[in-house]
Amino acid sequence: MKITICCVGKIKEKFYTQAIDEYSKRLSRYCNLKIVEVADEKTVENASDALNEQIKKKEGQRLLSNIKDDSYVIILAIEGKMLDSVELSQKIDSLGLSGKSDITFVIGGSLGLSKEVYDRADYKLSFSKMTFPHQLMRVVLLEQIYRSFRIMKNEPYHK
């Protein structure tokens, strides 16, 4: 299975990079993992809604240009469906069993995702109604994907 994490912005803090590297290494046993970072746009405080939409659109175009046509796209969105770890593992497993061996998870920038990215999504996943920094969300997502594979393989993992 091929898993791509397509996200806006670069990781700046070393502790996030270390965690991402660790989970990437662990996941290499289970899937072909690729992390694609697209440039984020500079955001202006108190910007107009029109400017914010323009920023999301630019970031969205960059994200979409890195998503393969045949990839199953799961966007991270507050209003998406909340799953527990077992349900996420079942979702990933069922996609593989149905022939969808290329899954792309998308994490937006500080303003969220554009309408065009929402329209491309096959599934909307929520981790919480709270907003998280995209750098932290990348670590959390990788950990949950790793946990999903451990669950699928009936391998022990702490609860």
Coordinates of N, CA and C in Angstrom, one line a residue:
M1 N 0.8 -1.2 0.0 CA 0.0 0.0 0.0 C 0.9 1.2 0.0
K2 N 0.4 2.3 -0.7 CA 1.2 3.5 -0.8 C 0.4 4.6 0.0
I3 N 1.0 5.2 0.9 CA 0.4 6.3 1.7 C 1.2 7.6 1.5
T4 N 0.5 8.6 1.1 CA 1.1 9.9 0.9 C 0.4 10.9 1.9
I5 N 1.3 11.7 2.5 CA 0.8 12.8 3.3 C 1.1 14.0 2.6
C6 N 0.1 14.8 2.2 CA 0.4 16.0 1.4 C -0.1 17.1 2.3
C7 N 0.9 18.0 2.6 CA 0.6 19.0 3.6 C 1.2 20.4 3.2
V8 N 0.6 21.4 3.8 CA 1.1 22.8 3.6 C 2.1 23.2 4.7
G9 N 3.2 23.7 4.2 CA 4.2 24.2 5.2 C 5.3 23.2 5.5
K10 N 6.4 23.7 6.0 CA 7.5 22.9 6.4 C 7.5 22.8 8.0
I11 N 8.1 21.7 8.4 CA 8.3 21.5 9.9 C 9.5 22.3 10.3
K12 N 9.2 23.1 11.4 CA 10.3 24.0 11.8 C 11.0 23.5 13.1
E13 N 10.2 22.9 14.0 CA 10.7 22.5 15.3 C 11.4 21.1 15.2
K14 N 12.5 21.0 15.8 CA 13.3 19.7 15.7 C 12.5 18.6 16.4
F15 N 11.8 18.8 17.5 CA 11.1 17.7 18.1 C 10.0 17.1 17.3
Y16 N 9.3 18.0 16.4 CA 8.3 17.4 15.5 C 9.0 16.6 14.4
T17 N 10.1 17.1 13.9 CA 10.9 16.4 12.9 C 11.3 15.0 13.4
Q18 N 11.8 15.0 14.6 CA 12.2 13.7 15.2 C 11.1 12.7 15.3
A19 N 9.9 13.2 15.7 CA 8.8 12.3 15.8 C 8.3 11.8 14.5
I20 N 8.3 12.7 13.5 CA 7.9 12.4 12.1 C 8.9 11.3 11.6
D21 N 10.2 11.5 11.8 CA 11.2 10.6 11.3 C 11.0 9.2 11.9
E22 N 10.7 9.2 13.2 CA 10.5 7.9 13.9 C 9.3 7.2 13.4
Y23 N 8.1 7.8 13.3 CA 7.0 7.2 12.7 C 7.1 6.8 11.3
S24 N 7.8 7.6 10.5 CA 8.1 7.2 9.1 C 8.9 5.9 9.0
K25 N 9.9 5.8 9.9 CA 10.7 4.6 9.9 C 9.9 3.4 10.3
R26 N 9.1 3.6 11.4 CA 8.2 2.5 11.8 C 7.2 2.0 10.7
L27 N 6.7 3.0 10.0 CA 5.7 2.7 8.9 C 6.3 2.0 7.7
S28 N 7.6 2.2 7.5 CA 8.3 1.6 6.4 C 8.1 0.1 6.3
R29 N 7.8 -0.6 7.5 CA 7.5 -2.0 7.5 C 6.2 -2.4 6.8
Y30 N 5.3 -1.4 6.8 CA 3.9 -1.7 6.5 C 3.5 -1.1 5.1
C31 N 4.1 0.0 4.7 CA 3.6 0.7 3.5 C 4.8 1.5 2.9
N32 N 4.5 2.0 1.7 CA 5.4 2.9 1.1 C 4.9 4.3 1.4
L33 N 5.6 5.0 2.3 CA 5.2 6.3 2.8 C 5.9 7.4 2.1
K34 N 5.2 8.4 1.7 CA 5.8 9.6 1.1 C 5.1 10.9 1.8
I35 N 6.0 11.8 2.2 CA 5.5 13.1 2.7 C 5.8 14.2 1.7
V36 N 4.8 14.9 1.3 CA 4.9 16.0 0.3 C 4.6 17.3 1.0
E37 N 5.5 18.2 1.1 CA 5.3 19.5 1.6 C 5.2 20.5 0.5
V38 N 4.1 21.3 0.5 CA 3.9 22.4 -0.4 C 4.1 23.7 0.3
A39 N 4.6 24.7 -0.4 CA 4.8 26.0 0.3 C 3.5 26.6 0.8
D40 N 3.7 27.3 1.9 CA 2.5 28.0 2.5 C 2.6 29.4 2.1
E41 N 1.5 30.1 2.0 CA 1.4 31.5 1.7 C 1.5 32.3 3.0
K42 N 2.1 33.5 2.8 CA 2.2 34.3 4.0 C 0.8 34.8 4.3
T43 N 0.4 34.7 5.6 CA -0.9 35.2 6.0 C -0.8 36.5 6.7
V44 N -1.8 37.3 6.5 CA -1.8 38.7 7.1 C -2.9 38.7 8.2
E45 N -2.5 39.2 9.3 CA -3.5 39.3 10.4 C -4.6 40.3 10.0
N46 N -5.8 40.0 10.3 CA -7.0 40.8 10.0 C -7.2 41.0 8.5
A47 N -6.8 40.0 7.7 CA -6.9 40.0 6.3 C -8.4 39.8 5.9
S48 N -8.8 40.3 4.8 CA -10.2 40.2 4.3 C -10.5 38.8 4.0
D49 N -11.8 38.4 4.0 CA -12.2 37.1 3.7 C -11.7 36.7 2.3
A50 N -11.8 37.7 1.4 CA -11.4 37.5 0.0 C -9.9 37.1 -0.1
L51 N -9.1 37.8 0.7 CA -7.6 37.5 0.6 C -7.4 36.1 1.2
N52 N -8.1 35.8 2.3 CA -7.9 34.5 2.9 C -8.3 33.4 1.9
E53 N -9.4 33.6 1.2 CA -9.8 32.6 0.2 C -8.8 32.5 -0.9
Q54 N -8.2 33.6 -1.3 CA -7.2 33.6 -2.3 C -5.9 32.8 -1.9
I55 N -5.6 33.0 -0.6 CA -4.4 32.2 0.0 C -4.8 30.7 0.0
K56 N -6.0 30.4 0.5 CA -6.4 29.0 0.5 C -6.4 28.4 -0.9
K57 N -6.8 29.2 -1.9 CA -6.9 28.7 -3.3 C -5.5 28.4 -3.8
K58 N -4.5 29.3 -3.5 CA -3.1 29.1 -4.0 C -2.5 27.8 -3.4
E59 N -2.7 27.7 -2.0 CA -2.2 26.5 -1.3 C -2.9 25.2 -1.9
G60 N -4.2 25.4 -2.1 CA -5.0 24.2 -2.6 C -4.5 23.8 -4.0
Q61 N -4.2 24.7 -4.8 CA -3.6 24.4 -6.2 C -2.3 23.6 -6.0
R62 N -1.5 24.0 -5.1 CA -0.2 23.3 -4.9 C -0.5 21.9 -4.4
L63 N -1.4 21.8 -3.4 CA -1.8 20.4 -2.9 C -2.3 19.5 -4.1
L64 N -3.3 20.1 -4.8 CA -3.9 19.2 -5.8 C -2.9 18.8 -6.9
S65 N -1.9 19.7 -7.2 CA -0.9 19.3 -8.2 C -0.1 18.1 -7.8
N66 N -0.1 17.8 -6.5 CA 0.7 16.7 -6.0 C -0.1 15.4 -5.7
I67 N -1.4 15.4 -6.1 CA -2.3 14.3 -5.8 C -2.6 13.6 -7.1
K68 N -2.3 12.3 -7.1 CA -2.5 11.5 -8.3 C -4.0 11.3 -8.6
D69 N -4.3 11.2 -9.8 CA -5.8 11.1 -10.2 C -6.4 9.8 -9.6
D70 N -5.6 8.8 -9.5 CA -6.2 7.5 -9.0 C -6.1 7.3 -7.5
S71 N -5.6 8.3 -6.8 CA -5.4 8.2 -5.3 C -6.7 8.5 -4.6
Y72 N -6.9 7.7 -3.6 CA -8.1 7.9 -2.7 C -7.7 9.0 -1.7
V73 N -8.4 10.1 -1.7 CA -8.0 11.3 -0.9 C -8.8 11.4 0.3
I74 N -8.1 11.5 1.5 CA -8.7 11.7 2.8 C -8.2 13.1 3.3
I75 N -9.1 14.0 3.4 CA -8.7 15.3 4.0 C -9.0 15.4 5.5
L76 N -8.1 16.1 6.2 CA -8.3 16.3 7.6 C -9.1 17.6 7.7
A77 N -10.3 17.5 8.3 CA -11.3 18.6 8.3 C -12.1 18.5 9.6
I78 N -12.2 19.6 10.3 CA -12.9 19.6 11.6 C -14.3 19.0 11.4
E79 N -15.0 19.3 10.3 CA -16.4 18.8 10.1 C -16.4 17.4 9.5
G80 N -15.3 16.8 9.4 CA -15.3 15.4 8.9 C -15.8 14.4 9.9
K81 N -15.7 13.1 9.6 CA -16.2 12.0 10.4 C -15.1 11.7 11.4
M82 N -15.5 11.6 12.7 CA -14.6 11.2 13.7 C -14.6 9.7 13.8
L83 N -13.4 9.1 13.8 CA -13.2 7.6 13.9 C -12.4 7.3 15.1
D84 N -12.6 6.2 15.8 CA -11.6 5.8 16.8 C -10.5 5.0 16.0
S85 N -9.5 4.6 16.7 CA -8.3 4.0 16.1 C -8.7 2.7 15.3
V86 N -9.5 1.9 15.9 CA -9.9 0.6 15.2 C -10.7 1.0 14.0
E87 N -11.6 1.9 14.0 CA -12.4 2.3 12.8 C -11.5 2.9 11.7
L88 N -10.4 3.6 12.1 CA -9.5 4.1 11.1 C -8.7 3.0 10.4
S89 N -8.3 2.0 11.3 CA -7.6 0.8 10.7 C -8.5 0.1 9.8
Q90 N -9.8 -0.1 10.1 CA -10.8 -0.8 9.3 C -11.0 0.0 8.0
K91 N -11.0 1.3 8.0 CA -11.2 2.1 6.8 C -10.0 1.9 5.9
I92 N -8.8 2.0 6.4 CA -7.6 1.8 5.6 C -7.5 0.4 5.0
D93 N -7.9 -0.6 5.9 CA -7.9 -2.0 5.4 C -8.9 -2.2 4.3
S94 N -10.1 -1.7 4.5 CA -11.1 -1.9 3.5 C -10.8 -1.2 2.2
L95 N -10.1 -0.1 2.3 CA -9.7 0.6 1.0 C -8.7 -0.3 0.3
G96 N -7.8 -0.9 1.0 CA -6.8 -1.8 0.4 C -7.5 -3.1 -0.2
L97 N -8.5 -3.6 0.5 CA -9.2 -4.8 0.0 C -10.0 -4.5 -1.2
S98 N -10.5 -3.2 -1.3 CA -11.3 -2.9 -2.5 C -10.5 -2.4 -3.7
G99 N -9.2 -2.5 -3.6 CA -8.3 -2.2 -4.7 C -7.7 -0.8 -4.6
K100 N -8.0 0.0 -3.6 CA -7.5 1.3 -3.5 C -6.2 1.2 -2.7
S101 N -5.1 1.1 -3.4 CA -3.8 0.9 -2.7 C -3.0 2.1 -2.6
D102 N -3.6 3.3 -3.1 CA -2.9 4.5 -3.1 C -3.8 5.5 -2.3
I103 N -3.4 5.9 -1.1 CA -4.2 6.8 -0.3 C -3.4 8.0 0.0
T104 N -4.0 9.2 -0.2 CA -3.4 10.5 0.1 C -4.2 11.1 1.2
F105 N -3.5 11.4 2.3 CA -4.0 12.2 3.4 C -3.6 13.7 3.2
V106 N -4.5 14.6 3.4 CA -4.2 16.0 3.1 C -4.4 16.9 4.4
I107 N -3.4 17.6 4.7 CA -3.4 18.5 5.9 C -3.2 19.9 5.3
G108 N -4.2 20.8 5.6 CA -4.2 22.2 5.1 C -3.3 23.1 5.9
G109 N -3.2 24.3 5.5 CA -2.4 25.3 6.2 C -3.2 26.0 7.3
S110 N -2.7 27.1 7.8 CA -3.3 27.8 8.9 C -4.7 28.2 8.7
L111 N -5.1 28.5 7.4 CA -6.4 28.9 7.1 C -7.4 27.8 6.7
G112 N -6.8 26.6 6.6 CA -7.6 25.4 6.2 C -7.4 25.1 4.7
L113 N -8.4 24.4 4.2 CA -8.3 23.9 2.8 C -9.3 24.7 1.9
S114 N -8.9 24.7 0.6 CA -9.8 25.4 -0.4 C -10.9 24.5 -0.7
K115 N -11.9 25.2 -1.3 CA -13.1 24.4 -1.8 C -12.7 23.4 -2.8
E116 N -11.7 23.7 -3.7 CA -11.3 22.7 -4.7 C -10.7 21.5 -4.1
V117 N -10.0 21.6 -2.9 CA -9.5 20.4 -2.3 C -10.6 19.6 -1.6
Y118 N -11.6 20.4 -1.0 CA -12.8 19.7 -0.5 C -13.5 18.9 -1.6
D119 N -13.6 19.5 -2.7 CA -14.3 18.8 -3.9 C -13.6 17.6 -4.3
R120 N -12.3 17.6 -4.2 CA -11.4 16.4 -4.6 C -11.5 15.3 -3.6
A121 N -11.8 15.6 -2.4 CA -11.8 14.6 -1.3 C -12.8 13.5 -1.5
D122 N -12.3 12.3 -1.2 CA -13.2 11.1 -1.2 C -13.7 10.9 0.2
Y123 N -13.1 11.4 1.2 CA -13.4 11.2 2.6 C -12.9 12.4 3.4
K124 N -13.7 12.8 4.4 CA -13.3 13.9 5.3 C -13.2 13.3 6.7
L125 N -12.0 13.4 7.3 CA -11.7 12.8 8.5 C -11.4 13.9 9.6
S126 N -12.0 13.7 10.7 CA -11.8 14.7 11.8 C -11.1 14.0 13.0
F127 N -10.2 14.6 13.6 CA -9.5 14.1 14.8 C -10.2 14.8 16.0
S128 N -10.8 15.9 15.8 CA -11.4 16.6 17.0 C -12.1 17.8 16.4
K129 N -13.0 18.4 17.3 CA -13.6 19.7 16.9 C -12.6 20.8 17.2
M130 N -11.5 20.5 17.8 CA -10.5 21.5 18.1 C -9.6 21.7 16.9
T131 N -8.9 22.9 16.9 CA -8.0 23.2 15.8 C -6.6 22.9 16.4
F132 N -5.7 22.2 15.6 CA -4.4 21.9 16.0 C -3.4 22.5 15.0
P133 N -2.2 22.8 15.4 CA -1.2 23.3 14.5 C -0.9 22.2 13.5
H134 N -0.7 22.5 12.2 CA -0.5 21.5 11.2 C 0.7 20.7 11.4
Q135 N 1.7 21.2 12.1 CA 3.0 20.5 12.4 C 2.6 19.3 13.4
L136 N 1.9 19.7 14.4 CA 1.5 18.7 15.4 C 0.6 17.6 14.8
M137 N -0.3 18.1 13.9 CA -1.3 17.2 13.3 C -0.6 16.2 12.4
R138 N 0.5 16.5 11.8 CA 1.3 15.6 11.0 C 1.8 14.4 11.9
V139 N 2.3 14.7 13.1 CA 2.8 13.7 14.0 C 1.6 12.8 14.4
V140 N 0.5 13.4 14.8 CA -0.7 12.7 15.3 C -1.2 11.8 14.2
L141 N -1.3 12.3 12.9 CA -1.7 11.5 11.8 C -0.8 10.3 11.6
L142 N 0.5 10.5 11.6 CA 1.4 9.4 11.3 C 1.3 8.4 12.4
E143 N 1.2 8.8 13.7 CA 1.0 7.9 14.8 C -0.2 7.0 14.6
Q144 N -1.3 7.6 14.2 CA -2.6 6.9 14.0 C -2.5 5.9 12.8
I145 N -1.8 6.3 11.7 CA -1.7 5.4 10.6 C -0.8 4.2 11.0
Y146 N 0.2 4.5 11.8 CA 1.1 3.4 12.3 C 0.3 2.5 13.2
R147 N -0.5 3.1 14.1 CA -1.4 2.3 15.0 C -2.4 1.5 14.2
S148 N -2.9 2.0 13.1 CA -3.8 1.3 12.2 C -3.2 0.1 11.7
F149 N -2.0 0.2 11.2 CA -1.3 -1.0 10.6 C -1.1 -2.0 11.7
R150 N -0.7 -1.6 12.9 CA -0.5 -2.6 14.0 C -1.8 -3.3 14.3
I151 N -2.9 -2.6 14.3 CA -4.2 -3.2 14.6 C -4.5 -4.2 13.5
M152 N -4.3 -3.8 12.2 CA -4.6 -4.7 11.1 C -3.9 -6.0 11.1
K153 N -2.6 -5.9 11.6 CA -1.7 -7.1 11.6 C -1.9 -7.8 13.0
N154 N -2.8 -7.4 13.8 CA -3.0 -8.0 15.2 C -1.7 -8.0 16.0
E155 N -0.9 -6.9 15.8 CA 0.3 -6.8 16.6 C 0.0 -5.9 17.8
P156 N 0.7 -6.2 18.9 CA 0.4 -5.4 20.1 C 0.9 -3.9 20.0
Y157 N 0.1 -3.1 20.6 CA 0.4 -1.6 20.6 C -0.3 -1.1 21.9
H158 N 0.4 -0.2 22.5 CA -0.1 0.4 23.8 C -1.4 1.1 23.5
K159 N -2.3 1.0 24.6 CA -3.6 1.6 24.5 C -3.6 2.9 25.2

